[in-house]
PDB file of C-alpha atoms in Angstrom:
ATOM      1  CA  UNK A   1      33.702  68.523  71.956  1.00 38.00           C
ATOM      2  CA  UNK A   2      35.865  67.620  69.583  1.00 44.00           C
ATOM      3  CA  UNK A   3      37.306  64.022  69.109  1.00 45.00           C
ATOM      4  CA  UNK A   4      39.821  62.101  67.064  1.00 45.00           C
ATOM      5  CA  UNK A   5      37.187  61.626  64.998  1.00 48.00           C
ATOM      6  CA  UNK A   6      36.775  64.924  63.851  1.00 64.00           C
ATOM      7  CA  UNK A   7      40.546  64.603  62.268  1.00 87.00           C
ATOM      8  CA  UNK A   8      42.760  66.840  63.951  1.00 96.00           C
ATOM      9  CA  UNK A   9      45.168  63.437  63.802  1.00 95.00           C
ATOM     10  CA  UNK A  10      45.303  63.480  60.549  1.00 95.00           C
ATOM     11  CA  UNK A  11      46.570  66.966  60.256  1.00 98.00           C
ATOM     12  CA  UNK A  12      50.221  66.395  60.496  1.00 98.00           C
ATOM     13  CA  UNK A  13      50.001  63.639  57.571  1.00 97.00           C
ATOM     14  CA  UNK A  14      48.577  66.803  55.402  1.00 97.00           C
ATOM     15  CA  UNK A  15      51.581  69.340  55.773  1.00 98.00           C
ATOM     16  CA  UNK A  16      53.688  66.129  55.451  1.00 98.00           C
ATOM     17  CA  UNK A  17      52.092  65.014  52.495  1.00 98.00           C
ATOM     18  CA  UNK A  18      52.910  69.145  50.961  1.00 98.00           C
ATOM     19  CA  UNK A  19      56.597  69.196  51.562  1.00 98.00           C
ATOM     20  CA  UNK A  20      57.044  71.610  54.845  1.00 98.00           C
ATOM     21  CA  UNK A  21      57.639  71.475  58.115  1.00 98.00           C
ATOM     22  CA  UNK A  22      54.513  72.943  60.023  1.00 98.00           C
ATOM     23  CA  UNK A  23      52.059  75.279  59.552  1.00 98.00           C
ATOM     24  CA  UNK A  24      52.355  78.187  60.580  1.00 98.00           C
ATOM     25  CA  UNK A  25      48.533  80.341  61.356  1.00 98.00           C
ATOM     26  CA  UNK A  26      48.761  84.021  62.566  1.00 98.00           C
ATOM     27  CA  UNK A  27      45.209  84.263  63.893  1.00 98.00           C
ATOM     28  CA  UNK A  28      45.100  82.283  67.156  1.00 98.00           C
ATOM     29  CA  UNK A  29      43.454  83.814  70.798  1.00 97.00           C
ATOM     30  CA  UNK A  30      45.157  83.539  73.952  1.00 97.00           C
ATOM     31  CA  UNK A  31      43.872  85.932  77.078  1.00 94.00           C
ATOM     32  CA  UNK A  32      43.984  86.424  80.380  1.00 93.00           C
ATOM     33  CA  UNK A  33      41.660  84.013  81.904  1.00 90.00           C
ATOM     34  CA  UNK A  34      39.014  85.944  83.193  1.00 85.00           C
ATOM     35  CA  UNK A  35      39.034  88.028  79.777  1.00 84.00           C
ATOM     36  CA  UNK A  36      39.167  85.063  77.805  1.00 86.00           C
ATOM     37  CA  UNK A  37      35.868  83.763  80.012  1.00 84.00           C
ATOM     38  CA  UNK A  38      33.525  87.094  79.555  1.00 83.00           C
ATOM     39  CA  UNK A  39      34.778  86.103  75.282  1.00 78.00           C
ATOM     40  CA  UNK A  40      33.237  82.921  75.705  1.00 83.00           C
ATOM     41  CA  UNK A  41      30.115  83.549  77.334  1.00 79.00           C
ATOM     42  CA  UNK A  42      29.303  86.787  74.499  1.00 76.00           C
ATOM     43  CA  UNK A  43      29.882  83.333  71.845  1.00 78.00           C
ATOM     44  CA  UNK A  44      28.193  81.239  74.268  1.00 77.00           C
ATOM     45  CA  UNK A  45      25.271  83.181  74.188  1.00 63.00           C
ATOM     46  CA  UNK A  46      25.316  85.856  71.475  1.00 61.00           C
ATOM     47  CA  UNK A  47      24.623  89.801  71.661  1.00 51.00           C
ATOM     48  CA  UNK A  48      25.398  92.928  70.117  1.00 53.00           C
ATOM     49  CA  UNK A  49      28.938  92.411  68.593  1.00 52.00           C
ATOM     50  CA  UNK A  50      28.066  88.519  68.205  1.00 51.00           C
ATOM     51  CA  UNK A  51      24.774  87.922  66.785  1.00 55.00           C
ATOM     52  CA  UNK A  52      23.492  84.798  67.639  1.00 67.00           C
ATOM     53  CA  UNK A  53      27.605  83.139  68.685  1.00 70.00           C
ATOM     54  CA  UNK A  54      28.202  80.259  67.844  1.00 78.00           C
ATOM     55  CA  UNK A  55      29.933  76.800  70.121  1.00 88.00           C
ATOM     56  CA  UNK A  56      33.172  76.651  70.820  1.00 91.00           C
ATOM     57  CA  UNK A  57      35.623  73.443  69.433  1.00 93.00           C
ATOM     58  CA  UNK A  58      38.343  74.079  71.981  1.00 96.00           C
ATOM     59  CA  UNK A  59      36.581  75.194  75.220  1.00 94.00           C
ATOM     60  CA  UNK A  60      39.702  73.489  76.638  1.00 96.00           C
ATOM     61  CA  UNK A  61      42.188  75.195  79.654  1.00 96.00           C
ATOM     62  CA  UNK A  62      45.276  76.843  78.093  1.00 97.00           C
ATOM     63  CA  UNK A  63      47.868  74.155  78.665  1.00 97.00           C
ATOM     64  CA  UNK A  64      45.953  71.457  76.530  1.00 97.00           C
ATOM     65  CA  UNK A  65      45.049  74.332  74.025  1.00 98.00           C
ATOM     66  CA  UNK A  66      48.430  74.399  73.611  1.00 98.00           C
ATOM     67  CA  UNK A  67      49.418  70.978  72.943  1.00 98.00           C
ATOM     68  CA  UNK A  68      46.742  70.205  70.583  1.00 98.00           C
ATOM     69  CA  UNK A  69      48.626  73.251  69.238  1.00 98.00           C
ATOM     70  CA  UNK A  70      51.751  71.106  68.740  1.00 98.00           C
ATOM     71  CA  UNK A  71      49.770  68.465  67.439  1.00 98.00           C
ATOM     72  CA  UNK A  72      48.630  69.963  64.832  1.00 98.00           C
ATOM     73  CA  UNK A  73      52.161  71.426  64.213  1.00 98.00           C
ATOM     74  CA  UNK A  74      51.570  74.600  64.512  1.00 98.00           C
ATOM     75  CA  UNK A  75      54.932  76.101  64.093  1.00 98.00           C
ATOM     76  CA  UNK A  76      54.652  79.454  64.963  1.00 98.00           C
ATOM     77  CA  UNK A  77      51.667  81.417  66.388  1.00 98.00           C
ATOM     78  CA  UNK A  78      50.601  84.892  68.369  1.00 98.00           C
ATOM     79  CA  UNK A  79      48.262  84.887  71.000  1.00 98.00           C
ATOM     80  CA  UNK A  80      46.168  87.908  69.386  1.00 96.00           C
ATOM     81  CA  UNK A  81      44.537  89.536  72.173  1.00 95.00           C
ATOM     82  CA  UNK A  82      43.004  93.036  71.689  1.00 94.00           C
ATOM     83  CA  UNK A  83      42.114  95.888  73.800  1.00 93.00           C
ATOM     84  CA  UNK A  84      38.497  96.804  73.815  1.00 90.00           C
ATOM     85  CA  UNK A  85      38.380 100.423  75.513  1.00 92.00           C
ATOM     86  CA  UNK A  86      40.832 102.039  76.861  1.00 95.00           C
ATOM     87  CA  UNK A  87      43.561 101.751  79.789  1.00 95.00           C
ATOM     88  CA  UNK A  88      43.629  98.407  78.869  1.00 96.00           C
ATOM     89  CA  UNK A  89      46.058  97.764  76.269  1.00 97.00           C
ATOM     90  CA  UNK A  90      49.036  98.066  77.824  1.00 97.00           C
ATOM     91  CA  UNK A  91      48.316  95.636  80.479  1.00 97.00           C
ATOM     92  CA  UNK A  92      47.573  93.166  78.057  1.00 97.00           C
ATOM     93  CA  UNK A  93      50.606  94.095  76.001  1.00 98.00           C
ATOM     94  CA  UNK A  94      52.593  93.096  79.110  1.00 98.00           C
ATOM     95  CA  UNK A  95      50.173  89.901  79.597  1.00 97.00           C
ATOM     96  CA  UNK A  96      50.302  88.057  75.645  1.00 98.00           C
ATOM     97  CA  UNK A  97      54.660  89.292  76.108  1.00 98.00           C
ATOM     98  CA  UNK A  98      54.813  86.739  78.873  1.00 98.00           C
ATOM     99  CA  UNK A  99      52.535  84.303  77.464  1.00 98.00           C
ATOM    100  CA  UNK A 100      55.392  84.080  74.257  1.00 98.00           C
ATOM    101  CA  UNK A 101      57.921  83.843  76.130  1.00 98.00           C
ATOM    102  CA  UNK A 102      56.661  81.284  78.386  1.00 97.00           C
ATOM    103  CA  UNK A 103      54.927  79.243  75.294  1.00 98.00           C
ATOM    104  CA  UNK A 104      57.867  77.996  72.869  1.00 97.00           C
ATOM    105  CA  UNK A 105      56.083  78.989  69.782  1.00 98.00           C
ATOM    106  CA  UNK A 106      54.529  81.978  70.810  1.00 98.00           C
ATOM    107  CA  UNK A 107      55.200  85.254  68.412  1.00 98.00           C
ATOM    108  CA  UNK A 108      55.600  87.987  70.542  1.00 98.00           C
ATOM    109  CA  UNK A 109      51.763  90.402  69.886  1.00 98.00           C
ATOM    110  CA  UNK A 110      50.380  93.549  70.710  1.00 98.00           C
ATOM    111  CA  UNK A 111      47.507  95.231  70.744  1.00 98.00           C
ATOM    112  CA  UNK A 112      46.285  99.132  71.182  1.00 98.00           C
ATOM    113  CA  UNK A 113      43.832 101.789  71.108  1.00 97.00           C
ATOM    114  CA  UNK A 114      43.201 105.057  70.262  1.00 97.00           C
ATOM    115  CA  UNK A 115      43.830 106.929  73.970  1.00 97.00           C
ATOM    116  CA  UNK A 116      46.292 109.179  76.063  1.00 96.00           C
ATOM    117  CA  UNK A 117      50.237 107.333  75.679  1.00 97.00           C
ATOM    118  CA  UNK A 118      49.165 104.954  72.985  1.00 98.00           C
ATOM    119  CA  UNK A 119      52.094 106.433  70.483  1.00 97.00           C
ATOM    120  CA  UNK A 120      55.118 105.321  73.530  1.00 97.00           C
ATOM    121  CA  UNK A 121      53.882 101.638  74.845  1.00 98.00           C
ATOM    122  CA  UNK A 122      53.322 101.087  71.063  1.00 98.00           C
ATOM    123  CA  UNK A 123      56.639 101.734  70.975  1.00 98.00           C
ATOM    124  CA  UNK A 124      57.534  99.778  73.656  1.00 98.00           C
ATOM    125  CA  UNK A 125      55.835  96.730  72.239  1.00 98.00           C
ATOM    126  CA  UNK A 126      58.351  97.919  68.813  1.00 98.00           C
ATOM    127  CA  UNK A 127      61.698  98.581  70.981  1.00 97.00           C
ATOM    128  CA  UNK A 128      60.544  94.996  72.907  1.00 97.00           C
ATOM    129  CA  UNK A 129      60.490  93.204  69.878  1.00 97.00           C
ATOM    130  CA  UNK A 130      56.609  92.378  69.054  1.00 98.00           C
ATOM    131  CA  UNK A 131      56.314  91.103  66.148  1.00 98.00           C
ATOM    132  CA  UNK A 132      52.433  91.247  64.768  1.00 98.00           C
ATOM    133  CA  UNK A 133      49.779  93.151  66.433  1.00 98.00           C
ATOM    134  CA  UNK A 134      45.750  92.733  66.769  1.00 98.00           C
ATOM    135  CA  UNK A 135      43.156  95.520  66.627  1.00 97.00           C
ATOM    136  CA  UNK A 136      39.486  95.083  65.954  1.00 94.00           C
ATOM    137  CA  UNK A 137      37.743  97.480  65.036  1.00 93.00           C
ATOM    138  CA  UNK A 138      34.613  96.285  65.088  1.00 88.00           C
ATOM    139  CA  UNK A 139      34.370  94.842  69.370  1.00 84.00           C
ATOM    140  CA  UNK A 140      36.647  98.210  69.517  1.00 88.00           C
ATOM    141  CA  UNK A 141      34.399 100.290  68.038  1.00 89.00           C
ATOM    142  CA  UNK A 142      36.580 103.367  67.675  1.00 93.00           C
ATOM    143  CA  UNK A 143      37.476 105.061  64.331  1.00 95.00           C
ATOM    144  CA  UNK A 144      41.255 103.773  62.940  1.00 97.00           C
ATOM    145  CA  UNK A 145      41.350 107.302  61.114  1.00 96.00           C
ATOM    146  CA  UNK A 146      41.883 109.555  64.348  1.00 95.00           C
ATOM    147  CA  UNK A 147      44.493 111.942  64.544  1.00 93.00           C
ATOM    148  CA  UNK A 148      46.581 109.974  67.489  1.00 91.00           C
ATOM    149  CA  UNK A 149      46.769 106.642  65.899  1.00 96.00           C
ATOM    150  CA  UNK A 150      49.067 108.606  63.210  1.00 92.00           C
ATOM    151  CA  UNK A 151      51.580 108.637  65.961  1.00 94.00           C
ATOM    152  CA  UNK A 152      50.941 104.760  65.981  1.00 97.00           C
ATOM    153  CA  UNK A 153      51.188 103.772  61.989  1.00 97.00           C
ATOM    154  CA  UNK A 154      53.764 105.314  61.240  1.00 96.00           C
ATOM    155  CA  UNK A 155      56.276 104.090  63.401  1.00 97.00           C
ATOM    156  CA  UNK A 156      54.258 100.349  62.413  1.00 98.00           C
ATOM    157  CA  UNK A 157      54.862 100.759  58.129  1.00 98.00           C
ATOM    158  CA  UNK A 158      58.529 102.178  59.304  1.00 97.00           C
ATOM    159  CA  UNK A 159      58.911  98.768  60.876  1.00 97.00           C
ATOM    160  CA  UNK A 160      57.059  96.906  58.767  1.00 97.00           C
ATOM    161  CA  UNK A 161      55.280  94.691  61.812  1.00 98.00           C
ATOM    162  CA  UNK A 162      52.195  93.271  60.340  1.00 98.00           C
ATOM    163  CA  UNK A 163      48.486  94.208  61.989  1.00 98.00           C
ATOM    164  CA  UNK A 164      45.732  91.821  61.929  1.00 98.00           C
ATOM    165  CA  UNK A 165      42.613  94.166  61.390  1.00 97.00           C
ATOM    166  CA  UNK A 166      39.744  93.314  62.159  1.00 95.00           C
ATOM    167  CA  UNK A 167      37.819  95.250  59.528  1.00 94.00           C
ATOM    168  CA  UNK A 168      34.761  93.440  58.658  1.00 93.00           C
ATOM    169  CA  UNK A 169      31.057  93.104  59.056  1.00 86.00           C
ATOM    170  CA  UNK A 170      31.152  89.661  60.339  1.00 79.00           C
ATOM    171  CA  UNK A 171      29.767  88.689  62.567  1.00 71.00           C
ATOM    172  CA  UNK A 172      28.317  91.910  62.795  1.00 68.00           C
ATOM    173  CA  UNK A 173      28.064  95.461  61.401  1.00 70.00           C
ATOM    174  CA  UNK A 174      29.343  97.591  64.521  1.00 69.00           C
ATOM    175  CA  UNK A 175      32.274  99.925  64.289  1.00 71.00           C
ATOM    176  CA  UNK A 176      33.751 101.234  61.509  1.00 88.00           C
ATOM    177  CA  UNK A 177      34.177  98.639  59.483  1.00 89.00           C
ATOM    178  CA  UNK A 178      34.216  98.670  55.450  1.00 91.00           C
ATOM    179  CA  UNK A 179      36.769  98.829  53.283  1.00 94.00           C
ATOM    180  CA  UNK A 180      36.956 102.869  53.417  1.00 95.00           C
ATOM    181  CA  UNK A 181      38.516 103.723  57.383  1.00 96.00           C
ATOM    182  CA  UNK A 182      40.964 101.025  57.028  1.00 97.00           C
ATOM    183  CA  UNK A 183      41.751 101.725  52.735  1.00 97.00           C
ATOM    184  CA  UNK A 184      42.005 105.702  54.485  1.00 97.00           C
ATOM    185  CA  UNK A 185      44.641 105.219  56.877  1.00 98.00           C
ATOM    186  CA  UNK A 186      46.802 103.119  54.507  1.00 98.00           C
ATOM    187  CA  UNK A 187      46.889 105.909  52.132  1.00 97.00           C
ATOM    188  CA  UNK A 188      48.094 108.037  55.146  1.00 96.00           C
ATOM    189  CA  UNK A 189      51.097 105.533  55.696  1.00 97.00           C
ATOM    190  CA  UNK A 190      51.089 103.018  52.185  1.00 97.00           C
ATOM    191  CA  UNK A 191      53.461 100.920  53.314  1.00 97.00           C
ATOM    192  CA  UNK A 192      52.218 100.138  56.180  1.00 98.00           C
ATOM    193  CA  UNK A 193      51.732  96.187  56.954  1.00 98.00           C
ATOM    194  CA  UNK A 194      47.790  95.644  56.816  1.00 98.00           C
ATOM    195  CA  UNK A 195      46.815  91.488  56.803  1.00 98.00           C
ATOM    196  CA  UNK A 196      42.538  91.859  56.702  1.00 98.00           C
ATOM    197  CA  UNK A 197      41.384  89.495  58.941  1.00 98.00           C
ATOM    198  CA  UNK A 198      38.898  86.814  57.771  1.00 97.00           C
ATOM    199  CA  UNK A 199      39.934  87.990  54.063  1.00 97.00           C
ATOM    200  CA  UNK A 200      37.250  90.802  54.325  1.00 97.00           C
ATOM    201  CA  UNK A 201      34.254  89.161  54.675  1.00 96.00           C
ATOM    202  CA  UNK A 202      30.959  89.076  53.589  1.00 95.00           C
ATOM    203  CA  UNK A 203      32.688  93.039  51.835  1.00 96.00           C
ATOM    204  CA  UNK A 204      35.252  90.579  50.041  1.00 97.00           C
ATOM    205  CA  UNK A 205      35.812  92.069  46.759  1.00 98.00           C
ATOM    206  CA  UNK A 206      36.525  95.673  48.577  1.00 97.00           C
ATOM    207  CA  UNK A 207      39.070  94.553  50.958  1.00 98.00           C
ATOM    208  CA  UNK A 208      40.876  92.107  48.014  1.00 98.00           C
ATOM    209  CA  UNK A 209      41.287  95.180  45.851  1.00 98.00           C
ATOM    210  CA  UNK A 210      42.821  96.741  48.639  1.00 97.00           C
ATOM    211  CA  UNK A 211      45.320  93.771  49.093  1.00 98.00           C
ATOM    212  CA  UNK A 212      46.258  94.271  44.981  1.00 98.00           C
ATOM    213  CA  UNK A 213      46.416  97.793  45.361  1.00 97.00           C
ATOM    214  CA  UNK A 214      48.704  98.160  48.438  1.00 98.00           C
ATOM    215  CA  UNK A 215      52.041  96.217  48.667  1.00 96.00           C
ATOM    216  CA  UNK A 216      52.497  94.856  51.779  1.00 98.00           C
ATOM    217  CA  UNK A 217      48.294  94.680  52.303  1.00 98.00           C
ATOM    218  CA  UNK A 218      47.308  90.931  53.100  1.00 98.00           C
ATOM    219  CA  UNK A 219      44.580  88.906  53.435  1.00 98.00           C
ATOM    220  CA  UNK A 220      44.057  86.074  56.383  1.00 98.00           C
ATOM    221  CA  UNK A 221      42.320  83.188  55.395  1.00 98.00           C
ATOM    222  CA  UNK A 222      40.303  82.590  59.948  1.00 98.00           C
ATOM    223  CA  UNK A 223      36.750  81.012  59.355  1.00 97.00           C
ATOM    224  CA  UNK A 224      37.082  81.505  55.354  1.00 98.00           C
ATOM    225  CA  UNK A 225      35.336  78.806  52.846  1.00 98.00           C
ATOM    226  CA  UNK A 226      34.632  76.575  55.670  1.00 97.00           C
ATOM    227  CA  UNK A 227      31.416  75.044  55.833  1.00 96.00           C
ATOM    228  CA  UNK A 228      30.065  77.629  58.935  1.00 94.00           C
ATOM    229  CA  UNK A 229      30.940  80.636  57.145  1.00 95.00           C
ATOM    230  CA  UNK A 230      29.604  79.177  53.548  1.00 96.00           C
ATOM    231  CA  UNK A 231      26.223  78.978  54.405  1.00 94.00           C
ATOM    232  CA  UNK A 232      26.112  82.468  54.989  1.00 91.00           C
ATOM    233  CA  UNK A 233      29.315  83.961  53.629  1.00 94.00           C
ATOM    234  CA  UNK A 234      29.962  82.576  50.133  1.00 96.00           C
ATOM    235  CA  UNK A 235      33.751  82.675  48.509  1.00 98.00           C
ATOM    236  CA  UNK A 236      32.420  84.937  45.484  1.00 97.00           C
ATOM    237  CA  UNK A 237      33.807  81.919  42.892  1.00 97.00           C
ATOM    238  CA  UNK A 238      34.082  85.493  40.412  1.00 97.00           C
ATOM    239  CA  UNK A 239      37.332  86.068  43.214  1.00 98.00           C
ATOM    240  CA  UNK A 240      39.091  83.117  42.547  1.00 98.00           C
ATOM    241  CA  UNK A 241      41.720  84.222  39.813  1.00 98.00           C
ATOM    242  CA  UNK A 242      42.512  86.422  42.308  1.00 98.00           C
ATOM    243  CA  UNK A 243      42.985  84.563  45.429  1.00 98.00           C
ATOM    244  CA  UNK A 244      45.196  82.200  43.573  1.00 98.00           C
ATOM    245  CA  UNK A 245      47.622  85.611  42.328  1.00 98.00           C
ATOM    246  CA  UNK A 246      48.111  87.348  45.744  1.00 98.00           C
ATOM    247  CA  UNK A 247      48.009  83.499  47.234  1.00 98.00           C
ATOM    248  CA  UNK A 248      51.277  82.799  45.284  1.00 98.00           C
ATOM    249  CA  UNK A 249      52.171  86.951  45.212  1.00 98.00           C
ATOM    250  CA  UNK A 250      52.265  86.302  49.363  1.00 98.00           C
ATOM    251  CA  UNK A 251      49.297  88.033  50.013  1.00 98.00           C
ATOM    252  CA  UNK A 252      47.866  85.472  51.381  1.00 98.00           C
ATOM    253  CA  UNK A 253      48.888  83.725  55.371  1.00 98.00           C
ATOM    254  CA  UNK A 254      46.691  81.123  57.187  1.00 98.00           C
ATOM    255  CA  UNK A 255      44.641  82.413  59.777  1.00 98.00           C
ATOM    256  CA  UNK A 256      42.467  79.561  61.709  1.00 98.00           C
ATOM    257  CA  UNK A 257      40.206  81.921  64.897  1.00 96.00           C
ATOM    258  CA  UNK A 258      41.649  78.641  67.327  1.00 98.00           C
ATOM    259  CA  UNK A 259      40.409  77.861  70.344  1.00 97.00           C
ATOM    260  CA  UNK A 260      37.171  80.380  69.074  1.00 94.00           C
ATOM    261  CA  UNK A 261      35.784  77.621  66.242  1.00 95.00           C
ATOM    262  CA  UNK A 262      32.791  75.444  66.356  1.00 94.00           C
ATOM    263  CA  UNK A 263      34.159  72.860  64.242  1.00 96.00           C
ATOM    264  CA  UNK A 264      37.688  71.024  64.207  1.00 96.00           C
ATOM    265  CA  UNK A 265      40.884  72.760  63.207  1.00 98.00           C
ATOM    266  CA  UNK A 266      41.693  70.719  60.626  1.00 97.00           C
ATOM    267  CA  UNK A 267      38.133  71.112  59.010  1.00 97.00           C
ATOM    268  CA  UNK A 268      39.827  75.073  57.883  1.00 97.00           C
ATOM    269  CA  UNK A 269      42.533  72.855  56.368  1.00 98.00           C
ATOM    270  CA  UNK A 270      40.369  70.813  54.334  1.00 97.00           C
ATOM    271  CA  UNK A 271      38.145  73.875  53.458  1.00 97.00           C
ATOM    272  CA  UNK A 272      41.261  75.556  51.841  1.00 98.00           C
ATOM    273  CA  UNK A 273      43.066  71.775  49.931  1.00 97.00           C
ATOM    274  CA  UNK A 274      39.037  72.385  48.742  1.00 97.00           C
ATOM    275  CA  UNK A 275      39.143  75.621  46.358  1.00 98.00           C
ATOM    276  CA  UNK A 276      42.111  73.558  44.455  1.00 98.00           C
ATOM    277  CA  UNK A 277      43.801  76.417  44.200  1.00 98.00           C
ATOM    278  CA  UNK A 278      47.139  73.740  44.237  1.00 98.00           C
ATOM    279  CA  UNK A 279      49.758  73.003  46.473  1.00 98.00           C
ATOM    280  CA  UNK A 280      52.191  75.792  44.965  1.00 98.00           C
ATOM    281  CA  UNK A 281      49.455  77.731  46.570  1.00 98.00           C
ATOM    282  CA  UNK A 282      48.840  75.220  49.645  1.00 98.00           C
ATOM    283  CA  UNK A 283      52.577  76.160  50.564  1.00 98.00           C
ATOM    284  CA  UNK A 284      52.390  79.534  50.578  1.00 98.00           C
ATOM    285  CA  UNK A 285      49.908  80.768  52.444  1.00 98.00           C
ATOM    286  CA  UNK A 286      50.130  77.848  54.907  1.00 98.00           C
ATOM    287  CA  UNK A 287      53.853  78.238  55.634  1.00 98.00           C
ATOM    288  CA  UNK A 288      55.985  80.449  53.715  1.00 98.00           C
ATOM    289  CA  UNK A 289      53.594  83.337  53.143  1.00 98.00           C
ATOM    290  CA  UNK A 290      53.611  83.637  57.051  1.00 98.00           C
ATOM    291  CA  UNK A 291      57.521  83.051  57.701  1.00 98.00           C
ATOM    292  CA  UNK A 292      57.851  86.464  54.467  1.00 97.00           C
ATOM    293  CA  UNK A 293      56.121  88.606  57.200  1.00 96.00           C
ATOM    294  CA  UNK A 294      57.424  87.427  60.934  1.00 93.00           C
TER     295      UNK A 294
END
């Protein structure tokens, strides 16, 4: 259980010390209650898509989780529900839009799945003001290159709305993960604003290359550099100069995976600070890059 000794209480002093008005976290999850219970069950017990799983630090009622984000000073965050089978994305989008309407600071978010009608409900989400999308290629088990999604990627590229894409093989390989599937999508739609979740760990290098190659491709920090991730998927020291340059160029944004993390929220910020890339980099990653994107 998270307690004050775990240091969340000092987070506001941390961002104030950088001269920031708060934090923008573009990788936060809120789900319909029944779905959330199932997801948490998988994290507790592990399985084919979870490996051994991990404990959830913020397994709290939804109101308490929202309040904790406010206490931390997270000014903007999405719900980032994601579809893992046909027939659920449109309902999830209705739920996330409703959650955003009743939750100050929550960005309207949406998801999609390759299925009949996908272009129609993605267009409806854009027309209704979706500010960010999420797809999970590992859990969803679908190929982002399938023809029916060309009718989705194109309008998303035109709209410039960020799409957080879980494209790497964390926590275990599966689905259409790795650099090549999403890279081919970007070759077709080079203006697509993709945010690679988890900095692409453990396949850091090819995803860093994508971010350098495409103007609108960025990386989020979710779980990267933390003690938990460094034990099994250490960040390559040779990429530190690229990490600095990408952050200052607007291509690294703060992500946390709150609430489904095995450590206090503050630890993600500590992990960023101990990279020693400078206050300008921290200000860009924790605020200005996210603000420019949304």
